[in-house]
Short mmCIF file of C-alpha atoms in Angstrom, two decimals:
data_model
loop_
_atom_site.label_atom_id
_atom_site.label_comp_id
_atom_site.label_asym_id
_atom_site.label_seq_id
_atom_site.Cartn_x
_atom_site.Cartn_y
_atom_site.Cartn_z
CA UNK A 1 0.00 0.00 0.00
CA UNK A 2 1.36 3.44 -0.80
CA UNK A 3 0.54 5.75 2.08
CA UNK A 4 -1.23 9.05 0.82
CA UNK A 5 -1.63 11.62 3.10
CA UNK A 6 -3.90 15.12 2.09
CA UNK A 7 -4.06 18.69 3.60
CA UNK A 8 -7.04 20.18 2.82
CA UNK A 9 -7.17 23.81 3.68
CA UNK A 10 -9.71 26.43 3.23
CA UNK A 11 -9.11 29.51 1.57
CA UNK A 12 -10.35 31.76 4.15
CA UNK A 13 -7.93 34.71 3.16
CA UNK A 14 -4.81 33.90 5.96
CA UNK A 15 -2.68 30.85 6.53
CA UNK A 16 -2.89 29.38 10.31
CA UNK A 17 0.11 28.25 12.12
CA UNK A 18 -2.01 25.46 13.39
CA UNK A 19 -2.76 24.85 9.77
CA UNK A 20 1.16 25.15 8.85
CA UNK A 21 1.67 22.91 11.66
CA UNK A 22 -0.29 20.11 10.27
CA UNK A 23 0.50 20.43 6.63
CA UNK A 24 4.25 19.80 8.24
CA UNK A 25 3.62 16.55 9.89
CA UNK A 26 1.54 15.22 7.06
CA UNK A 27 4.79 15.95 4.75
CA UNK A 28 6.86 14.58 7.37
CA UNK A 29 5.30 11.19 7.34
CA UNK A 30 4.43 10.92 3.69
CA UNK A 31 8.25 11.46 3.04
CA UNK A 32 8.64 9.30 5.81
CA UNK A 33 7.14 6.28 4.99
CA UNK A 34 8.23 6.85 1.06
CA UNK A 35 4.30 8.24 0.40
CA UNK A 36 2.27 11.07 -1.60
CA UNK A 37 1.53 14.43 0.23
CA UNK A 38 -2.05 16.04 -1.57
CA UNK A 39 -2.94 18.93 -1.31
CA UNK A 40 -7.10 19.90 -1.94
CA UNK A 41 -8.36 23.40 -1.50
CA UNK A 42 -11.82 22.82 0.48
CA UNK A 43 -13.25 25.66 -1.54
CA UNK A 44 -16.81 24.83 -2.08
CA UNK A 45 -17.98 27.69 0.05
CA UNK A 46 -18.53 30.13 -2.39
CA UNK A 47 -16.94 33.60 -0.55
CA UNK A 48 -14.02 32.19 0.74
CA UNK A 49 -13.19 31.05 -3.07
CA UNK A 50 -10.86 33.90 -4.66
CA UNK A 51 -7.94 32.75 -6.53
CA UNK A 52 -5.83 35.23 -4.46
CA UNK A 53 -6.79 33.39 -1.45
CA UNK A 54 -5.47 29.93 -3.06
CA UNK A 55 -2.22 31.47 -4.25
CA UNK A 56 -1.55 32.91 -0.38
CA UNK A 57 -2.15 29.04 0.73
CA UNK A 58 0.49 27.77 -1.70
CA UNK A 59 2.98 30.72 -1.35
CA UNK A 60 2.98 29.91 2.27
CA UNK A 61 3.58 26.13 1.72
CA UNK A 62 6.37 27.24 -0.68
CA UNK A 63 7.86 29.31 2.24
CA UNK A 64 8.19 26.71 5.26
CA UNK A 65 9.58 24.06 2.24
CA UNK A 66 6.59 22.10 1.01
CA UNK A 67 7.20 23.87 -2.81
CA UNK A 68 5.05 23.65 -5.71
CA UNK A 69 5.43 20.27 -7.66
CA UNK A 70 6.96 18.30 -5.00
CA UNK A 71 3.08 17.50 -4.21
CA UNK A 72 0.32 16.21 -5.84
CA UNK A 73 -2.43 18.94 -6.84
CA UNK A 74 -3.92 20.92 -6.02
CA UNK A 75 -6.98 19.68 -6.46
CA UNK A 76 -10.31 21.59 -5.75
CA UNK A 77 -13.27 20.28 -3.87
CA UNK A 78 -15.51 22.19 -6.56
CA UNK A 79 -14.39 20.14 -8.94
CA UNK A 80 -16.08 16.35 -7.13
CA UNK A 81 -19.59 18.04 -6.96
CA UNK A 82 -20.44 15.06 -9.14
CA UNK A 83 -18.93 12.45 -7.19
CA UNK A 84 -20.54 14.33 -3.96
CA UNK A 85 -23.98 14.12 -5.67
CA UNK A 86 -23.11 10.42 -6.67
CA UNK A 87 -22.41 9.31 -2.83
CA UNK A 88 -25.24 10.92 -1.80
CA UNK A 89 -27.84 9.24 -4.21
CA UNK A 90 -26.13 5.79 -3.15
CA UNK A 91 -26.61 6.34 0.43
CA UNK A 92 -30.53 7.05 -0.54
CA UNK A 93 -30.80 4.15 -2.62
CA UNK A 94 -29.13 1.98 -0.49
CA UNK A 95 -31.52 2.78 2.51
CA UNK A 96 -28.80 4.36 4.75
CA UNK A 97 -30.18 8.22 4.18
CA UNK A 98 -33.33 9.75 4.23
CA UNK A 99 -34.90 13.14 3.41
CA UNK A 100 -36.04 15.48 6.06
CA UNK A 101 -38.32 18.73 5.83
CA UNK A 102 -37.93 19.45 9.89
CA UNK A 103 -37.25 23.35 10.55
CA UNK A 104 -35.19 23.78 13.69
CA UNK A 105 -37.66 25.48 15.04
CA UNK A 106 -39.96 22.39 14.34
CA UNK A 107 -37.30 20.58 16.07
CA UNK A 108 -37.41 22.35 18.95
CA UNK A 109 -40.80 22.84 19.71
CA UNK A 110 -40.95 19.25 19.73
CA UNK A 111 -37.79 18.57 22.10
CA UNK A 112 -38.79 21.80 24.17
CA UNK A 113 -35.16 22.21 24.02
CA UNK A 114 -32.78 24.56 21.79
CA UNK A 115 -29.64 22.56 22.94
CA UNK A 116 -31.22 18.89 21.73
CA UNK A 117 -30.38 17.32 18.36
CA UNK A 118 -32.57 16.04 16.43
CA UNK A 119 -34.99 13.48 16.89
CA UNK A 120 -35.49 11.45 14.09
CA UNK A 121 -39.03 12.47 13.11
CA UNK A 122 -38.48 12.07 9.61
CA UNK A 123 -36.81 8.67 9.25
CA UNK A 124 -40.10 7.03 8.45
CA UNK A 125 -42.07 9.36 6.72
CA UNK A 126 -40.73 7.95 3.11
CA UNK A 127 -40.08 11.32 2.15
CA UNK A 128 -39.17 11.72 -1.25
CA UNK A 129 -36.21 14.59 -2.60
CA UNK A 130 -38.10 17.50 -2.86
CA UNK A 131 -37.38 21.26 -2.61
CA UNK A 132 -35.80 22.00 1.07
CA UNK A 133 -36.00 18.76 1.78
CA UNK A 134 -32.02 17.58 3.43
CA UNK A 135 -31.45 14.39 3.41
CA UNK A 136 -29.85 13.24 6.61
CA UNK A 137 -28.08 9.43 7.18
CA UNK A 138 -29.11 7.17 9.14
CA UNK A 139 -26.89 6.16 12.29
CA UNK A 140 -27.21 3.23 14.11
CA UNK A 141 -29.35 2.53 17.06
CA UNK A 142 -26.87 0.50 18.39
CA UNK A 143 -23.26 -0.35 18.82
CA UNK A 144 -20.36 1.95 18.50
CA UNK A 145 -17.96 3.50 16.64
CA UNK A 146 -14.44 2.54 17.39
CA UNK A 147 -12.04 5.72 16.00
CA UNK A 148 -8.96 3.88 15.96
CA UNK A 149 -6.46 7.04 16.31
CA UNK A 150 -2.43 6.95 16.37
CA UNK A 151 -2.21 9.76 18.85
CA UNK A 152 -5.39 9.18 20.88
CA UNK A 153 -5.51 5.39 20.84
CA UNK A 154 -9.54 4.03 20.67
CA UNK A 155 -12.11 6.90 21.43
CA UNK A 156 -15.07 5.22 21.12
CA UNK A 157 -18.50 6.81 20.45
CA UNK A 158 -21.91 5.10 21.43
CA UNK A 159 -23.87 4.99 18.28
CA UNK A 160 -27.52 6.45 20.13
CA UNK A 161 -25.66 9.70 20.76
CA UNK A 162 -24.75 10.87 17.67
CA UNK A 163 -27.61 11.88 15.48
CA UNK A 164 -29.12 11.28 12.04
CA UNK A 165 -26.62 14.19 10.88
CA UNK A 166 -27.40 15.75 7.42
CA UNK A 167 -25.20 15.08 4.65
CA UNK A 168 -26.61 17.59 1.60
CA UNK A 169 -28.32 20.32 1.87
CA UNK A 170 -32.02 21.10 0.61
CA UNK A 171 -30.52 22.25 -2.61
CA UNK A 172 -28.69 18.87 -3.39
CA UNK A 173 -25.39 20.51 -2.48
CA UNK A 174 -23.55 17.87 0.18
CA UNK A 175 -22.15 19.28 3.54
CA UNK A 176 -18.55 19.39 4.72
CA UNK A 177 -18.74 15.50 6.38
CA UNK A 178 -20.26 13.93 3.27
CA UNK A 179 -18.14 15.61 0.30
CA UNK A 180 -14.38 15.40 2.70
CA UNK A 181 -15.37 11.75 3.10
CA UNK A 182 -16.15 11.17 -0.94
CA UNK A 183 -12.84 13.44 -1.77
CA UNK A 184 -10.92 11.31 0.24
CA UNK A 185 -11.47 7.96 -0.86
CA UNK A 186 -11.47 9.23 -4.52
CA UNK A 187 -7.86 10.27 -3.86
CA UNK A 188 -7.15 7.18 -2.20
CA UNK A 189 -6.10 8.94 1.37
CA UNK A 190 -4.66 6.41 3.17
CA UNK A 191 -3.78 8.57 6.41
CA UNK A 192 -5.87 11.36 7.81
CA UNK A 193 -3.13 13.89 10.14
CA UNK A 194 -5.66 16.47 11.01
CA UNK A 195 -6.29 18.82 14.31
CA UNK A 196 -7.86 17.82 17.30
CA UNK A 197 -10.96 20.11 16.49
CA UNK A 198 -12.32 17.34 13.86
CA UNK A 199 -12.22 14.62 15.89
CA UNK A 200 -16.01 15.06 17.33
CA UNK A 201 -16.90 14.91 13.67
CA UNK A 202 -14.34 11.61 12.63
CA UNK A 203 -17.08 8.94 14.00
CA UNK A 204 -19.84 10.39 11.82
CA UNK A 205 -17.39 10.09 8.85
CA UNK A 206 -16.37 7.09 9.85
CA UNK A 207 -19.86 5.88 9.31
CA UNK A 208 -19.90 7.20 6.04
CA UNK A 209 -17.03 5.46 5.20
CA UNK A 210 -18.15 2.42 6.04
CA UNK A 211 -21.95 2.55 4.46
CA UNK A 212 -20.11 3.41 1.11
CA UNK A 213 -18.37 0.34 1.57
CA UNK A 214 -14.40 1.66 1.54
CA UNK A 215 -12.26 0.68 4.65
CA UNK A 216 -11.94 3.86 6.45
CA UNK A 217 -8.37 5.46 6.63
CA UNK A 218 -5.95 5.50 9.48
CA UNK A 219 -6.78 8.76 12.11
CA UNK A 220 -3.99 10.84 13.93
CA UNK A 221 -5.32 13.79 15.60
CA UNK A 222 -2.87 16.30 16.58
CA UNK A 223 -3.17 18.56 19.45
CA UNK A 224 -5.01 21.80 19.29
CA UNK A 225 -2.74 24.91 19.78
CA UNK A 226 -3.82 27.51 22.62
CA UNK A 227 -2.30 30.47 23.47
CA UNK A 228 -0.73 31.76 27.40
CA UNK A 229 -4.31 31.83 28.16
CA UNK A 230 -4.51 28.30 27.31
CA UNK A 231 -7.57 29.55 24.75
CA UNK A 232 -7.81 27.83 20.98
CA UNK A 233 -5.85 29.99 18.80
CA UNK A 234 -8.28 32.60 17.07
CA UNK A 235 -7.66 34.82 14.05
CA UNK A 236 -9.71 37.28 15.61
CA UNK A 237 -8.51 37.34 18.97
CA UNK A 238 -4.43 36.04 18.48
CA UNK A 239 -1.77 36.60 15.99
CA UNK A 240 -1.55 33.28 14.09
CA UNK A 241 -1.70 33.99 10.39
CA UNK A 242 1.67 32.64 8.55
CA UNK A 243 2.04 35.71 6.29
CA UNK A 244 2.43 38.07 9.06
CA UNK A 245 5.32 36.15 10.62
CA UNK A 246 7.01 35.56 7.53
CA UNK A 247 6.65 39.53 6.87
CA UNK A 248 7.94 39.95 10.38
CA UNK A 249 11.15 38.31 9.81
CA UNK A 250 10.53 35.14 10.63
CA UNK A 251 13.38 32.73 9.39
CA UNK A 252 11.54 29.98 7.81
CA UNK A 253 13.50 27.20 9.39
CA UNK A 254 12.64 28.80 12.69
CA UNK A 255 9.21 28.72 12.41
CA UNK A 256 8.59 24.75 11.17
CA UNK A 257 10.90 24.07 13.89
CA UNK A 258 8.84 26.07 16.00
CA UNK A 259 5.92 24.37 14.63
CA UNK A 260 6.83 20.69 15.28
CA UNK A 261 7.72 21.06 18.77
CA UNK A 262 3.51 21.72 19.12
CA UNK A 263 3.11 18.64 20.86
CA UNK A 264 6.63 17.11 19.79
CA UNK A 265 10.00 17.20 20.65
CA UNK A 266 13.35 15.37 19.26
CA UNK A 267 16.09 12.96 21.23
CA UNK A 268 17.58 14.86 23.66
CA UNK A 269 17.29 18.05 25.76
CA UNK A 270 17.66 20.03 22.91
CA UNK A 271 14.82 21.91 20.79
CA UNK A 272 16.58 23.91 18.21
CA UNK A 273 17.38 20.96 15.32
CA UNK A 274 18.25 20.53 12.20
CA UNK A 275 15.16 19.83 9.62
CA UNK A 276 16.96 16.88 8.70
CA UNK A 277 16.86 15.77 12.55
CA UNK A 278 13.02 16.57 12.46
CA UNK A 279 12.71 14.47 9.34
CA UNK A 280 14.51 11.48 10.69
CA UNK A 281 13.50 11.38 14.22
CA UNK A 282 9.33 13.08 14.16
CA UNK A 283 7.05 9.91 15.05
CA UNK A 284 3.50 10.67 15.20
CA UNK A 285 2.70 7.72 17.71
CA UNK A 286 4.81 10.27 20.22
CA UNK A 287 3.22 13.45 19.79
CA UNK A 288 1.34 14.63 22.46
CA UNK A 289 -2.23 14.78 23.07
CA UNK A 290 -2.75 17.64 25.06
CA UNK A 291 -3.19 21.23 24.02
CA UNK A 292 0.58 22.39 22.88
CA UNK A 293 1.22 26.29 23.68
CA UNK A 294 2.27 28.32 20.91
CA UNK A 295 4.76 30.97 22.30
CA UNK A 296 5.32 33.50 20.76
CA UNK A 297 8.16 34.95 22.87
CA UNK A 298 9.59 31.53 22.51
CA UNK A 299 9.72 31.55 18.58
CA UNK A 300 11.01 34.90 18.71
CA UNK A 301 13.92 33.77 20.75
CA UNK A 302 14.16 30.56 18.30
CA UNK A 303 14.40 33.05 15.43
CA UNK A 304 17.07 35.37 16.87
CA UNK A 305 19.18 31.99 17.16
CA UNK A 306 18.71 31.12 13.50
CA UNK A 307 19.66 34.78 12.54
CA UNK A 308 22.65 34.49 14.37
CA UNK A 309 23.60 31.15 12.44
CA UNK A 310 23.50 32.39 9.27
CA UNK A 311 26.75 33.32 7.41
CA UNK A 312 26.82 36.72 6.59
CA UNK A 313 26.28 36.58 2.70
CA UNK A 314 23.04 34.84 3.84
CA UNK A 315 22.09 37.17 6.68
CA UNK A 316 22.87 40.27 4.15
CA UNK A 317 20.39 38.69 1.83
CA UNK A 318 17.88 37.74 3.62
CA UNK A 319 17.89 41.94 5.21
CA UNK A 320 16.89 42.40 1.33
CA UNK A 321 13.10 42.85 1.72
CA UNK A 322 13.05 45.00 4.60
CA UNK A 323 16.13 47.31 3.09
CA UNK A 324 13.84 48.02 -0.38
CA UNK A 325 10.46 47.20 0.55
CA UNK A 326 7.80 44.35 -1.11
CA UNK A 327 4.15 44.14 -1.66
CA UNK A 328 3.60 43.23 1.52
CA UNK A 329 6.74 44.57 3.10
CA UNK A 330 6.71 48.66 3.95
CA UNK A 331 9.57 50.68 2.11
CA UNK A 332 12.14 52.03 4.30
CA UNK A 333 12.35 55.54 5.20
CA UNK A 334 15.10 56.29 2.85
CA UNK A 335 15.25 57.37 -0.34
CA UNK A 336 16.09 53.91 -2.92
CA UNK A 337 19.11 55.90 -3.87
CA UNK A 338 20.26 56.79 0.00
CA UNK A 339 21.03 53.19 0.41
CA UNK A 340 24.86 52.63 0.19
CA UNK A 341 25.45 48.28 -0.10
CA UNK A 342 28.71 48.52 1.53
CA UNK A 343 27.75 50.94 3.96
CA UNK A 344 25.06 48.42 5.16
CA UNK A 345 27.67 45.01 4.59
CA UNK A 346 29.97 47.03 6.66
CA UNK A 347 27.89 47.19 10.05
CA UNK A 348 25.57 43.92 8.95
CA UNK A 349 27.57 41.89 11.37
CA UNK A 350 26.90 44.19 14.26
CA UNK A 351 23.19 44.11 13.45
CA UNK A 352 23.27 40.41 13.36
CA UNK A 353 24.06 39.73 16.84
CA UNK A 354 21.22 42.14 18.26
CA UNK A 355 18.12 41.43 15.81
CA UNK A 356 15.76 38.78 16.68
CA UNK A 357 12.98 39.06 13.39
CA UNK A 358 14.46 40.59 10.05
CA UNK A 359 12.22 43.74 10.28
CA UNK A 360 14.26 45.26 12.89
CA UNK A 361 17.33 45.79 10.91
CA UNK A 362 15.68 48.63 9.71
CA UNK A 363 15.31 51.19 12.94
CA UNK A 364 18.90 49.74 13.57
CA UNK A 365 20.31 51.15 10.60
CA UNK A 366 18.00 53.98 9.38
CA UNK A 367 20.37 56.64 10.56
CA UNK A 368 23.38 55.58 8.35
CA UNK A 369 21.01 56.36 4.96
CA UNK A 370 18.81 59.39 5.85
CA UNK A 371 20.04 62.92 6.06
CA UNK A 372 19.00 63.64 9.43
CA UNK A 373 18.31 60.45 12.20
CA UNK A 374 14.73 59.58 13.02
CA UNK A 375 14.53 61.59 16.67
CA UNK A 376 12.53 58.92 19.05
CA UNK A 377 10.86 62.17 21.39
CA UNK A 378 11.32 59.70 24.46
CA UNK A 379 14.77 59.06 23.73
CA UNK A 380 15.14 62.75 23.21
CA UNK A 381 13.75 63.63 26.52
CA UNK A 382 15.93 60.96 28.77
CA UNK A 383 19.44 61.55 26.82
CA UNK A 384 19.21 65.14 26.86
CA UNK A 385 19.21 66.65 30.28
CA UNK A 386 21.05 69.38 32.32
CA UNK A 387 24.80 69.28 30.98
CA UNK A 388 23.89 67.54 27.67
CA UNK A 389 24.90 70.79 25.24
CA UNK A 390 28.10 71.22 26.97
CA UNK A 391 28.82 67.53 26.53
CA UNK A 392 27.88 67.52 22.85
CA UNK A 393 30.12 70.80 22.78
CA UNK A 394 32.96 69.03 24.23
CA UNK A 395 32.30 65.81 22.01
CA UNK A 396 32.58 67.68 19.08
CA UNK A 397 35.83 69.45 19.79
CA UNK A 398 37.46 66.22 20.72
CA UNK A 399 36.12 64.78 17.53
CA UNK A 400 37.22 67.04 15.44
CA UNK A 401 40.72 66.72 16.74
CA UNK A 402 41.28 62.66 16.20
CA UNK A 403 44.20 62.06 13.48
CA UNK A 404 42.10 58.72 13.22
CA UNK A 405 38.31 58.45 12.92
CA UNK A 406 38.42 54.64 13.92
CA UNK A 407 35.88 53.08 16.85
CA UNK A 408 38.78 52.82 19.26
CA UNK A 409 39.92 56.60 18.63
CA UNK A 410 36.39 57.82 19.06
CA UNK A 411 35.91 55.87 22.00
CA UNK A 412 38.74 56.78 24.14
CA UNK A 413 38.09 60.53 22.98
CA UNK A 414 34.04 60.25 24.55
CA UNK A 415 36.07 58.16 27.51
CA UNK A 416 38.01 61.53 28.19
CA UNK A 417 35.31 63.97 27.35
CA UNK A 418 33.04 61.88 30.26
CA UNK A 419 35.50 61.94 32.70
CA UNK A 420 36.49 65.27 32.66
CA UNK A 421 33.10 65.66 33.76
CA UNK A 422 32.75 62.90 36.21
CA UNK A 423 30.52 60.42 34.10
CA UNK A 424 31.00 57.09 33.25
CA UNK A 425 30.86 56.36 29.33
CA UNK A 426 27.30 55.30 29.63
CA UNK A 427 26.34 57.84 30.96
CA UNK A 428 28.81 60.13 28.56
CA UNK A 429 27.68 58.21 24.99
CA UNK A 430 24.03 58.46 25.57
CA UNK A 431 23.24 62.34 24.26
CA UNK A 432 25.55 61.37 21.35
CA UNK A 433 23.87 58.64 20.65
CA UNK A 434 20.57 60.00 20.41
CA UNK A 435 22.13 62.83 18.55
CA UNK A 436 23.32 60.79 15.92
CA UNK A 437 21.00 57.92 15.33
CA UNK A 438 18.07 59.63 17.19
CA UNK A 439 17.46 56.69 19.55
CA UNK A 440 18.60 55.53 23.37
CA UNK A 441 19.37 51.82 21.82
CA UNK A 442 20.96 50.02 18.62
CA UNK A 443 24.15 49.25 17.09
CA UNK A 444 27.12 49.64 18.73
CA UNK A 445 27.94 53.41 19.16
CA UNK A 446 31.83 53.74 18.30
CA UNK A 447 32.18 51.38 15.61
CA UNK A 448 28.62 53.06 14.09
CA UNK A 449 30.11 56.61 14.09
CA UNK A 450 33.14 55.06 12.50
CA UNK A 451 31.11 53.95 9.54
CA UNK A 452 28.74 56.75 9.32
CA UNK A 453 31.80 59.12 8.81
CA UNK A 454 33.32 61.87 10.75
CA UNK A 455 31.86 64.83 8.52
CA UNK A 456 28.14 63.50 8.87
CA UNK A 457 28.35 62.37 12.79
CA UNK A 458 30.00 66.35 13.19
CA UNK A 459 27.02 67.58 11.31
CA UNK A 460 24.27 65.50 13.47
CA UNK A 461 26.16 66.77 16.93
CA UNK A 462 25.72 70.19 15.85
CA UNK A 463 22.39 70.21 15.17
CA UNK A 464 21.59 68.55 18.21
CA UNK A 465 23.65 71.21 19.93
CA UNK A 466 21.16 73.82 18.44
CA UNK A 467 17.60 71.72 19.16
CA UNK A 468 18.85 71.81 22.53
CA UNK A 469 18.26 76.06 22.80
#
């Protein structure tokens, strides 16, 4: 048997973590066990299908490594209507469906309860398919339903409580359980990997599977992700759309690492892996079952590790989108022509070493390409205090007086200028640096000046000197 696994996403306008998460194991163990990885857009709900949508849920599989052709598909749910339809006439036929003109409101003024489901009234009326008429299936009285599940073991559901759930719609048109069912077996799934969220609804198809006569696949249901509130992760409430990390600066190795410790974790006391680690050593028998945290201080950490792995060459090009702006990346605040390559490859390793997403090499460097330095007001405010102008005054003569304008040279000058004045060279650099780069933090100060010239760091002291009148 050749093991086929399927992600089947929606294209509801952002890609989930949780979402990325899964799409990650299933590639995992397809590659794993020497399968096929599918991918099917669910996109039979007519408003969440815009092609724009579709291409976000591939560019993002491109982006944490599952690229374009290495897959089969992607196929489109829209496009099995017929076999949907097909199923559903069968399941009539065959006795194990009926069709059903009940009204909630019918349902519950005959319950007395808006919390009960429903109560079979229909299954013997012989209705025939009619105009609003769903047709519903038939579940057992008896028995149970056995969800044999490689994370979860046996969950086993008691036939009487799950009701005679609908499975098309009173136009024809089949619900979500009846036409995921059909599209799998027509793909020949093998292995559903899916979140925790379906598995209330994996007996029901289970059924399905079985009164169309197909052995149903293999279940693994992987944890749900919360967040410190220990809440299911909500687009409305909590960051968790893919694009927004990636535009972030997010290293894409960072985040599916990230994303497979969700309930995993490799050999050792270790966490940060190679892929090829992950690959080898990921097991979906040991991933947890309960709820897995997704940290977001905790990848941001992870990605400030990955940064500071990456040869420079790489680290320089991967600055690229923040340092000239994207379609979904802001410009910078310089000019296109401000921007000096060397100038940037010169302090690149200093930014390295204090960035932790790739967007923030931006207000490191901003001052080295823009006339005049972004001025953070706050910053202003706590550098510049009694004594500041005279310091700046005194910086500026010693500056101007270096035979060498090197970090070391600068620094001992500032060193001198402080202690003539009884300050530390904390306490001595801070009105200089705000003066020059317009902000309390960022690159190192001596080896910054050093780069950004002596002419243009002269220029930025003086015109502190005069803001501060």
């Amino acid at each position: 048997m050749t093991v086929r696994v399927r992600f089947a996403p929606s294209p509801t306008g952002m890609f989930h973590v949780g979402g990325a998460r899964s799409a990650l194991q299933n590639w995992i163990f397809a590659k794993q066990q020497g399968g096929v990885f599918v991918l099917r857009i669910e996109d039979t709900d007519a408003a969440r299908n815009k092609p724009e949508w579709t291409e976000g849920i591939l560019s993002a599989l491109d982006w944490i490594g599952i690229a374009r052709g290495s897959y089969e598909g992607p196929y489109f749910q829209s496009s099995y209507a017929g076999e949907h339809r097909a199923a559903a006439t069968r399941l009539y036929e065959g006795g194990r469906a009926y069709y059903c003109d009940c009204t909630r409101e019918a349902v519950q003024a005959r319950t007395g309860s808006q919390h009960s489901g429903y109560d079979g009234f229909c299954r013997d009326r012989g209705l025939e398919p009619g105009a609003g008429r769903a047709l519903r299936f038939r579940t057992p009285d008896e028995g149970a339903t056995v969800v044999v599940d490689l994370i979860r073991g046996e969950p086993t559901f008691e036939n009487r409580h799950i009701e005679d759930f609908v499975i098309a719609r009173g136009d024809g048109s089949p619900v979500f359980l009846l036409a995921n069912v059909v599209d799998d077996m027509t793909m020949g799934i093998t292995h559903v990997i899916r979140a925790e969220e379906h598995l209330p609804n994996t007996p029901k198809q289970q059924l399905l599977w079985d009164a169309l006569g197909v052995k149903p696949p293999v279940w693994a249901h992987v944890p749900v992700v919360v967040n410190e509130k220990r809440q299911k992760l909500s687009k409305r409430r909590d960051k968790v759309a893919l694009e927004a990390y990636r535009d972030e600066g997010y290293l894409a190795d960072a985040m599916r690492n990230y994303l497979m410790l969700l309930g995993w974790a490799p050999s050792g006391d270790r966490e940060i892996v190679p892929w090829s680690v992950i690959e080898d050593e990921f097991r979906l028998e040991e991933v947890n079952p309960s709820p897995a945290f997704f940290d977001e201080k905790k990848l941001r950490a992870f990605n400030g590790e990955y940064i500071r792995a990456l040869p420079l060459a790489e680290f320089i090009a991967a600055c690229q989108p923040w340092l000239t702006g994207t379609d979904t990346i802001a410009p910078p605040p310089w000019q296109p022509e401000e921007f000096d390559a060397d100038v940037f490859a010169a302090v690149a390793p200093l930014a390295q070493t204090r960035i932790a997403v790739l967007s923030e090499i931006v207000p490191n460097v901003d001052f080295l390409f823009l006339e005049s330095p972004l001025i953070d007001e706050a910053a202003w405010a706590k550098a510049m205090k009694e004594g500041a102008a005279e310091l700046l005054d005194a910086a500026v003569a010693a500056f101007e007086a270096l035979d060498s304008w090197d970090a070391e040279s600068i620094k001992s000058a500032l060193e001198a200028v402080g202690a003539e004045r009884g300050l530390k060279l904390g306490k001595a650099q801070a009105p200089v640096r705000v003066a020059v780069t317009g902000r309390t933090v960022g690159l190192p100060l001596f080896e910054s000046l050093e780069v950004l010239n002596r002419d243009r760091t002269l220029t930025r002291l003086r015109a502190a000197r005069l803001r501060l009148f």
